[in-house]
Tab-separated table of C-alpha atoms in Angstrom:
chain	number	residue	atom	x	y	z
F	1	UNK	CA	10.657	-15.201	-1.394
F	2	UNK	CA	10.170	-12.904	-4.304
F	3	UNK	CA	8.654	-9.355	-3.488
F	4	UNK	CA	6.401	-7.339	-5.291
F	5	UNK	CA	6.510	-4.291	-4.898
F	6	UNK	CA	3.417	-1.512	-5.575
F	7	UNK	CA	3.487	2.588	-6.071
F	8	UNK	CA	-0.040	3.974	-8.146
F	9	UNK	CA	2.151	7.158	-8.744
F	10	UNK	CA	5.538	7.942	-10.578
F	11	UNK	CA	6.592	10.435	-7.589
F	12	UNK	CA	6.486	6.989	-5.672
F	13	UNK	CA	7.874	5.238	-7.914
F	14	UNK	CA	10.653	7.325	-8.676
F	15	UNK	CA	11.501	7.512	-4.927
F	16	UNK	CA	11.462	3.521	-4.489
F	17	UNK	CA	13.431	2.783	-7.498
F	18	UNK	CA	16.738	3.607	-6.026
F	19	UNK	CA	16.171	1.192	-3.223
F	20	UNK	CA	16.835	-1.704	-5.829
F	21	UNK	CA	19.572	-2.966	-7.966
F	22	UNK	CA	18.005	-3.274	-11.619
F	23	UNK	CA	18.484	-5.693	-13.614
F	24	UNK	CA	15.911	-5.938	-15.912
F	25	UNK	CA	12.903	-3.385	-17.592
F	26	UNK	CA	9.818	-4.726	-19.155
F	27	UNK	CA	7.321	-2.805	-20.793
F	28	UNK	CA	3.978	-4.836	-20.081
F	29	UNK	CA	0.059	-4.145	-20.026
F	30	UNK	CA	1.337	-0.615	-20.702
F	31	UNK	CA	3.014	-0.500	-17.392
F	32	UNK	CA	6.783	-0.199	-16.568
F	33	UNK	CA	7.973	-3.319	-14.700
F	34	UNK	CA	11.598	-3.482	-13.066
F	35	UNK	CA	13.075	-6.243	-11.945
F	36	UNK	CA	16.071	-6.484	-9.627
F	37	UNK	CA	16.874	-6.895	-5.906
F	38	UNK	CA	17.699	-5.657	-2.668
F	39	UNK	CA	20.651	-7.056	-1.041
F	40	UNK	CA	20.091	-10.109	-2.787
F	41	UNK	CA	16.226	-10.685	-2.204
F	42	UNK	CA	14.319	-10.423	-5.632
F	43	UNK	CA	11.993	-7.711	-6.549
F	44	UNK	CA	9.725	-6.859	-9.058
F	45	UNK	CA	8.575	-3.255	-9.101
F	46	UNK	CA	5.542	-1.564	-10.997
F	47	UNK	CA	3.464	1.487	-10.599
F	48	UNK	CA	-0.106	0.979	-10.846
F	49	UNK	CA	-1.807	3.795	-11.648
F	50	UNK	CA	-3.972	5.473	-9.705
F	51	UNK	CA	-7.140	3.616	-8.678
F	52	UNK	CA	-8.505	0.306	-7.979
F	53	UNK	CA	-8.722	-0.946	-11.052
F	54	UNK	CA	-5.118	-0.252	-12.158
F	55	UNK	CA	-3.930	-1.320	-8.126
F	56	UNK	CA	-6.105	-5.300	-9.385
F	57	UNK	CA	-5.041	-5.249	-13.074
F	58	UNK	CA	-1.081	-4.632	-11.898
F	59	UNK	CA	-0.901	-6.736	-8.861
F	60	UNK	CA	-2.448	-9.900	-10.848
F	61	UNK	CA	0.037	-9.171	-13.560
F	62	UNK	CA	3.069	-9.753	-10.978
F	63	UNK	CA	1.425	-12.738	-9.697
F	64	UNK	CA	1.095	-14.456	-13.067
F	65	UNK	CA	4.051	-13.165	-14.778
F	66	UNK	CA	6.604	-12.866	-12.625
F	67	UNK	CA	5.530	-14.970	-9.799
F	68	UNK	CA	5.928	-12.823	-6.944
F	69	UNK	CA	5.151	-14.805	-3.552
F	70	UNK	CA	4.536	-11.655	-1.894
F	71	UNK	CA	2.991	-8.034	-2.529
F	72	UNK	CA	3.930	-4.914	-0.705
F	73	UNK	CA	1.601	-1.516	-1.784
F	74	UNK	CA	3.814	1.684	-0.899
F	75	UNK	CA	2.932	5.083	-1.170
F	76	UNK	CA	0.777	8.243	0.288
F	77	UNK	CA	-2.713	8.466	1.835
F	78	UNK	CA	-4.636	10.555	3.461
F	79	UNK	CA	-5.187	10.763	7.151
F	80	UNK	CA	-8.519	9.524	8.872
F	81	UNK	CA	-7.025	9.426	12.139
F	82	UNK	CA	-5.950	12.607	14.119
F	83	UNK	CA	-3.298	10.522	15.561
F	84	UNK	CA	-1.688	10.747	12.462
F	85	UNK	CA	-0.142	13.991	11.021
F	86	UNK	CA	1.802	14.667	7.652
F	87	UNK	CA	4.415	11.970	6.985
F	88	UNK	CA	3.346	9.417	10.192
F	89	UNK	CA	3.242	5.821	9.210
F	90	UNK	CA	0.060	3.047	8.151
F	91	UNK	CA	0.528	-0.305	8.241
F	92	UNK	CA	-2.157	-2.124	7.139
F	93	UNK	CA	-3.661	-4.785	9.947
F	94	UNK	CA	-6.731	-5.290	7.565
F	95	UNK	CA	-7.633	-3.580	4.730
F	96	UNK	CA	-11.441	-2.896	2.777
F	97	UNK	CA	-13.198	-0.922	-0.014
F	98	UNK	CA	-14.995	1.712	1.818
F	99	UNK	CA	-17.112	2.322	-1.521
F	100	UNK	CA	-18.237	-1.074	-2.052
F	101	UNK	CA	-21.399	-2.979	-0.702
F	102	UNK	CA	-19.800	-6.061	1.059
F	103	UNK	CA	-22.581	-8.358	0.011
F	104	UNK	CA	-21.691	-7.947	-3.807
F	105	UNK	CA	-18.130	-9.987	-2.533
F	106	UNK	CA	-20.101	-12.816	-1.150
F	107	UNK	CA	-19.629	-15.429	-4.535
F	108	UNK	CA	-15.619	-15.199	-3.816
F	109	UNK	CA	-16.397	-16.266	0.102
F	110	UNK	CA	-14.021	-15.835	3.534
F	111	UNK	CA	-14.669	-11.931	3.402
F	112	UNK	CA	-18.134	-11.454	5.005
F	113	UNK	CA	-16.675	-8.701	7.355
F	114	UNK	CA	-15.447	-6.501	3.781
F	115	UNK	CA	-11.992	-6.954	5.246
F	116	UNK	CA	-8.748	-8.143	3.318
F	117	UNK	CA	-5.783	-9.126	5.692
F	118	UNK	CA	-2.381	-7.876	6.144
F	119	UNK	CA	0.256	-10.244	6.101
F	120	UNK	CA	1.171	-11.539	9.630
F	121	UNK	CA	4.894	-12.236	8.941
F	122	UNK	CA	5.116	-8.715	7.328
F	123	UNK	CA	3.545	-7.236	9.984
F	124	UNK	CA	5.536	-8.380	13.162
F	125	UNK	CA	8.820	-7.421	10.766
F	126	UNK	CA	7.683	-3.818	10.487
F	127	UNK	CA	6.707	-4.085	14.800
F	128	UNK	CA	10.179	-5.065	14.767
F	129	UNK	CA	11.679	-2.319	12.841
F	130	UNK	CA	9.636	-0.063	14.710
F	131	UNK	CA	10.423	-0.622	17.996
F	132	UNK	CA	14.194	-0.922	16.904
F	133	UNK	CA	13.680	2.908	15.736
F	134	UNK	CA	14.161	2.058	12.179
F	135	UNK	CA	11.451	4.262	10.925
F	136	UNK	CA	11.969	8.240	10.327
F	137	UNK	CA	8.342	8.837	11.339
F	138	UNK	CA	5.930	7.413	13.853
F	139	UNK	CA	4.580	4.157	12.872
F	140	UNK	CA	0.976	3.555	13.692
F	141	UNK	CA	-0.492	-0.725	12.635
F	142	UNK	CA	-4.339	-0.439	12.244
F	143	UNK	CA	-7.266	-0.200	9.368
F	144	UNK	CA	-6.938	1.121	5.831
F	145	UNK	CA	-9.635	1.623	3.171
F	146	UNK	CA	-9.346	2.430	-0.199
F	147	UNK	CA	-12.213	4.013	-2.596
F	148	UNK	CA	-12.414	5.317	-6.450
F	149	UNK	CA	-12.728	8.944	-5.359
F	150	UNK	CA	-10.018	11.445	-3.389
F	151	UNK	CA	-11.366	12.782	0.028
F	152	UNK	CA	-11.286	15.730	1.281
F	153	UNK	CA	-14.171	16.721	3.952
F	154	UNK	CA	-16.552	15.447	1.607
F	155	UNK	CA	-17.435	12.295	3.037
F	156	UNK	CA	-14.874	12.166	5.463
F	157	UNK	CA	-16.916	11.512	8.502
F	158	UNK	CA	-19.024	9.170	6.926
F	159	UNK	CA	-16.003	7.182	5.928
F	160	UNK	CA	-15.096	7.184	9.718
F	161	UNK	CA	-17.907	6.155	11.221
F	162	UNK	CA	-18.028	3.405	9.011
F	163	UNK	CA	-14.893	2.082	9.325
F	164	UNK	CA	-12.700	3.798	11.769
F	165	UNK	CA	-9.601	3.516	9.169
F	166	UNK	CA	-5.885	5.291	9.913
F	167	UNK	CA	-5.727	6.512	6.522
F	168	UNK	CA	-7.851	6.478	3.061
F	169	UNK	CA	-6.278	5.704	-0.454
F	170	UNK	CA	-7.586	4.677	-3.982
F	171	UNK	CA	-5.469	1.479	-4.191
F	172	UNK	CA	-4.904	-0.883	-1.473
F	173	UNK	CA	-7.775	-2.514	-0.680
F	174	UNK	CA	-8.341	-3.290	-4.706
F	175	UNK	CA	-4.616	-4.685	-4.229
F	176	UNK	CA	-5.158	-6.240	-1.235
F	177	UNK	CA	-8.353	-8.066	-2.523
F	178	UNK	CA	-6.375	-9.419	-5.474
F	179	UNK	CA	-4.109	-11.013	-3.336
F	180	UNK	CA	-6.441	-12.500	-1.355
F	181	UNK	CA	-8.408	-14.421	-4.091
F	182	UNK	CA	-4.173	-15.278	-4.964
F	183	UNK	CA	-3.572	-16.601	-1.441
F	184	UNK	CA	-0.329	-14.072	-1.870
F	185	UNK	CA	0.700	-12.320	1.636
F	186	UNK	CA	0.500	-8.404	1.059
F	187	UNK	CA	0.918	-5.800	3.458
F	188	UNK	CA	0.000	-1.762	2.476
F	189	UNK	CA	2.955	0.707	3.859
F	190	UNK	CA	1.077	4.328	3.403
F	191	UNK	CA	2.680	8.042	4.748
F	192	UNK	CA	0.135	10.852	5.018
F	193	UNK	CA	0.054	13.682	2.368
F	194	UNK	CA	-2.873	14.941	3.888
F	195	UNK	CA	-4.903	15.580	7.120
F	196	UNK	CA	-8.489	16.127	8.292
F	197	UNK	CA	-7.069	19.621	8.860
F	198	UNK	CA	-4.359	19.829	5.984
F	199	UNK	CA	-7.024	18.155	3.357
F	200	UNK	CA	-7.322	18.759	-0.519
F	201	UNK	CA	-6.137	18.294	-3.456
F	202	UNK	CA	-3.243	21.506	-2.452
F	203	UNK	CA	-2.278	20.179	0.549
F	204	UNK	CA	-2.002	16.600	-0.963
F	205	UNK	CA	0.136	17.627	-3.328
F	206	UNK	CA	2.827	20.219	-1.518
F	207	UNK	CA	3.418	16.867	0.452
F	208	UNK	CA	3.400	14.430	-2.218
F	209	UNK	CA	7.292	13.848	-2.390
F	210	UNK	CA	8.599	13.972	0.651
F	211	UNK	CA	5.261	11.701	1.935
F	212	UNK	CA	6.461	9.367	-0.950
F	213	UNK	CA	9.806	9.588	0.236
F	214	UNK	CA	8.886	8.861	3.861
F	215	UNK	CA	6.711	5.608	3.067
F	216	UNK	CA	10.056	4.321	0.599
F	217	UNK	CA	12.237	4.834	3.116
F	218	UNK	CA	10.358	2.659	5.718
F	219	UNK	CA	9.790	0.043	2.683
F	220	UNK	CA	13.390	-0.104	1.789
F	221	UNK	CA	13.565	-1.243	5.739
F	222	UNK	CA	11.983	-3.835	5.631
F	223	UNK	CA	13.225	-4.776	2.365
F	224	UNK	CA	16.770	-5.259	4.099
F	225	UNK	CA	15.292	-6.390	7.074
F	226	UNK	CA	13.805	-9.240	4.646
F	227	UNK	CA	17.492	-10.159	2.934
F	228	UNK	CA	18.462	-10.783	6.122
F	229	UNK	CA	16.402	-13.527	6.607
C-alpha cells in the first residue's frame, strides 16, 4: 500500500506535513511533491490547488508517477448539514460534482447516479477510529459534493435539495472522479471552516487553520492506524 495523500491549500498542507517522515522533494507540474512515510507506510504528499481542475491534474500525477495505490483528499469544507458545526468531521460515503450535468459523464460509464465512491476499506478504518474515540471532533460518514465556486447562502439551498451533502468543497469530487476512471480507492477526510450560519469568505477563513489542523489530525489517524496493518 502506498498512500497519496491530497490538501488544495498550503495552510493544509503545512499542517499535514509534520505527520510524515520526508525523505524526498520533487518539484513537478509546478506542484511540490513530498515523499516519505508514516511509521513505515509510504506516502506521497501534494497540494493541489484549489479547484477541480488542479484536485484531477494532481491526483493523476500521483497515480502515474509515483504509483500511489491509494488517494486520501484532506482538508476544510463548508457545512451543508446543521449537524455539523465548525471543526466536526466528513467522511466521504460517496462523493459528486454538484455543478455538473450527470449526463455529460455518461461516455466514461458506471456513474449514472453522478456519484464517485468512497473507499470501503478506508471507510470501516475511520468507523473504527471513531468509535475507539480517536478523533478530536465528532465524526459524521455521509455525502460530499464539490463545485468550481465557494458557497455561501448563494445557492446553498439549492445545493441541498439536490443532493443532501454533509459538507461542500471545490476538490473532492474532481479527485474522487479521477480515481475512479484509475480504479484507485480514495476516501475525502473534510473539517468545517464554515456553517450555514457561520458562512463566507470571513468566517471561512478565521477557521481555516485550526479546521486544517482538525481534518490532519484525524488523517494522521488513520495513517497509523494503516502502518499497523
Amino acid at each position: 500500500m502506498k498512500i497519496g495523500l491530497l490538501c488544495a491549500m498550503k495552510t493544509e498542507f503545512d499542517q499535514l506535513l509534520p505527520y510524515l517522515r520526508e525523505t524526498a522533494r520533487h518539484e513537478v507540474a509546478k506542484t511540490t511533491v513530498i515523499e516519505g512515510d508514516v511509521n513505515g507506510l509510504p506516502v506521497v504528499l501534494a497540494a493541489t490547488g484549489v479547484c477541480k481542475v488542479n484536485a484531477g491534474i494532481t491526483a493523476q500525477l500521483l497515480i502515474d508517477r509515483f504509483a500511489v495505490t491509494h488517494i486520501i483528499m484532506v482538508g476544510v469544507a463548508g457545512s451543508m448539514d446543521p449537524r455539523l458545526g465548525i471543526h466536526a468531521l466528513a467522511f466521504s460515503q460517496r462523493l459528486a460534482q454538484h455543478d455538473v450535468n450527470v449526463a455529460w459523464l455518461r461516455h466514461r460509464g458506471g456513474i449514472a447516479d453522478g456519484y464517485y465512491p468512497g473507499d470501503p476499506m478506508l471507510l470501516s478504518v475511520c468507523h473504527k477510529l471513531n468509535e475507539r474515540g480517536a478523533f478530536l471532533y465528532p465524526a459524521f460518514f455521509g455525502d460530499m459534493v464539490s463545485g468550481e465556486q465557494f458557497i455561501a447562502q448563494e445557492g446553498r439551498q439549492e445545493i441541498v435539495d439536490a443532493w443532501h451533502p454533509l459538507c461542500v468543497d471545490m476538490e473532492s469530487a474532481a479527485a474522487a472522479y479521477t480515481c475512479y476512471v484509475n480504479d484507485v480507492p480514495f476516501l475525502a477526510i473534510r473539517a468545517m471552516s464554515d456553517t450555514g450560519d457561520e458562512s463566507g469568505v470571513a468566517n471561512s477563513n478565521a477557521h481555516e487553520i485550526s479546521a486544517a489542523d482538525a481534518a490532519a489530525s484525524a488523517a494522521g489517524a488513520l495513517l497509523r492506524e494503516l502502518a499497523q496493518g
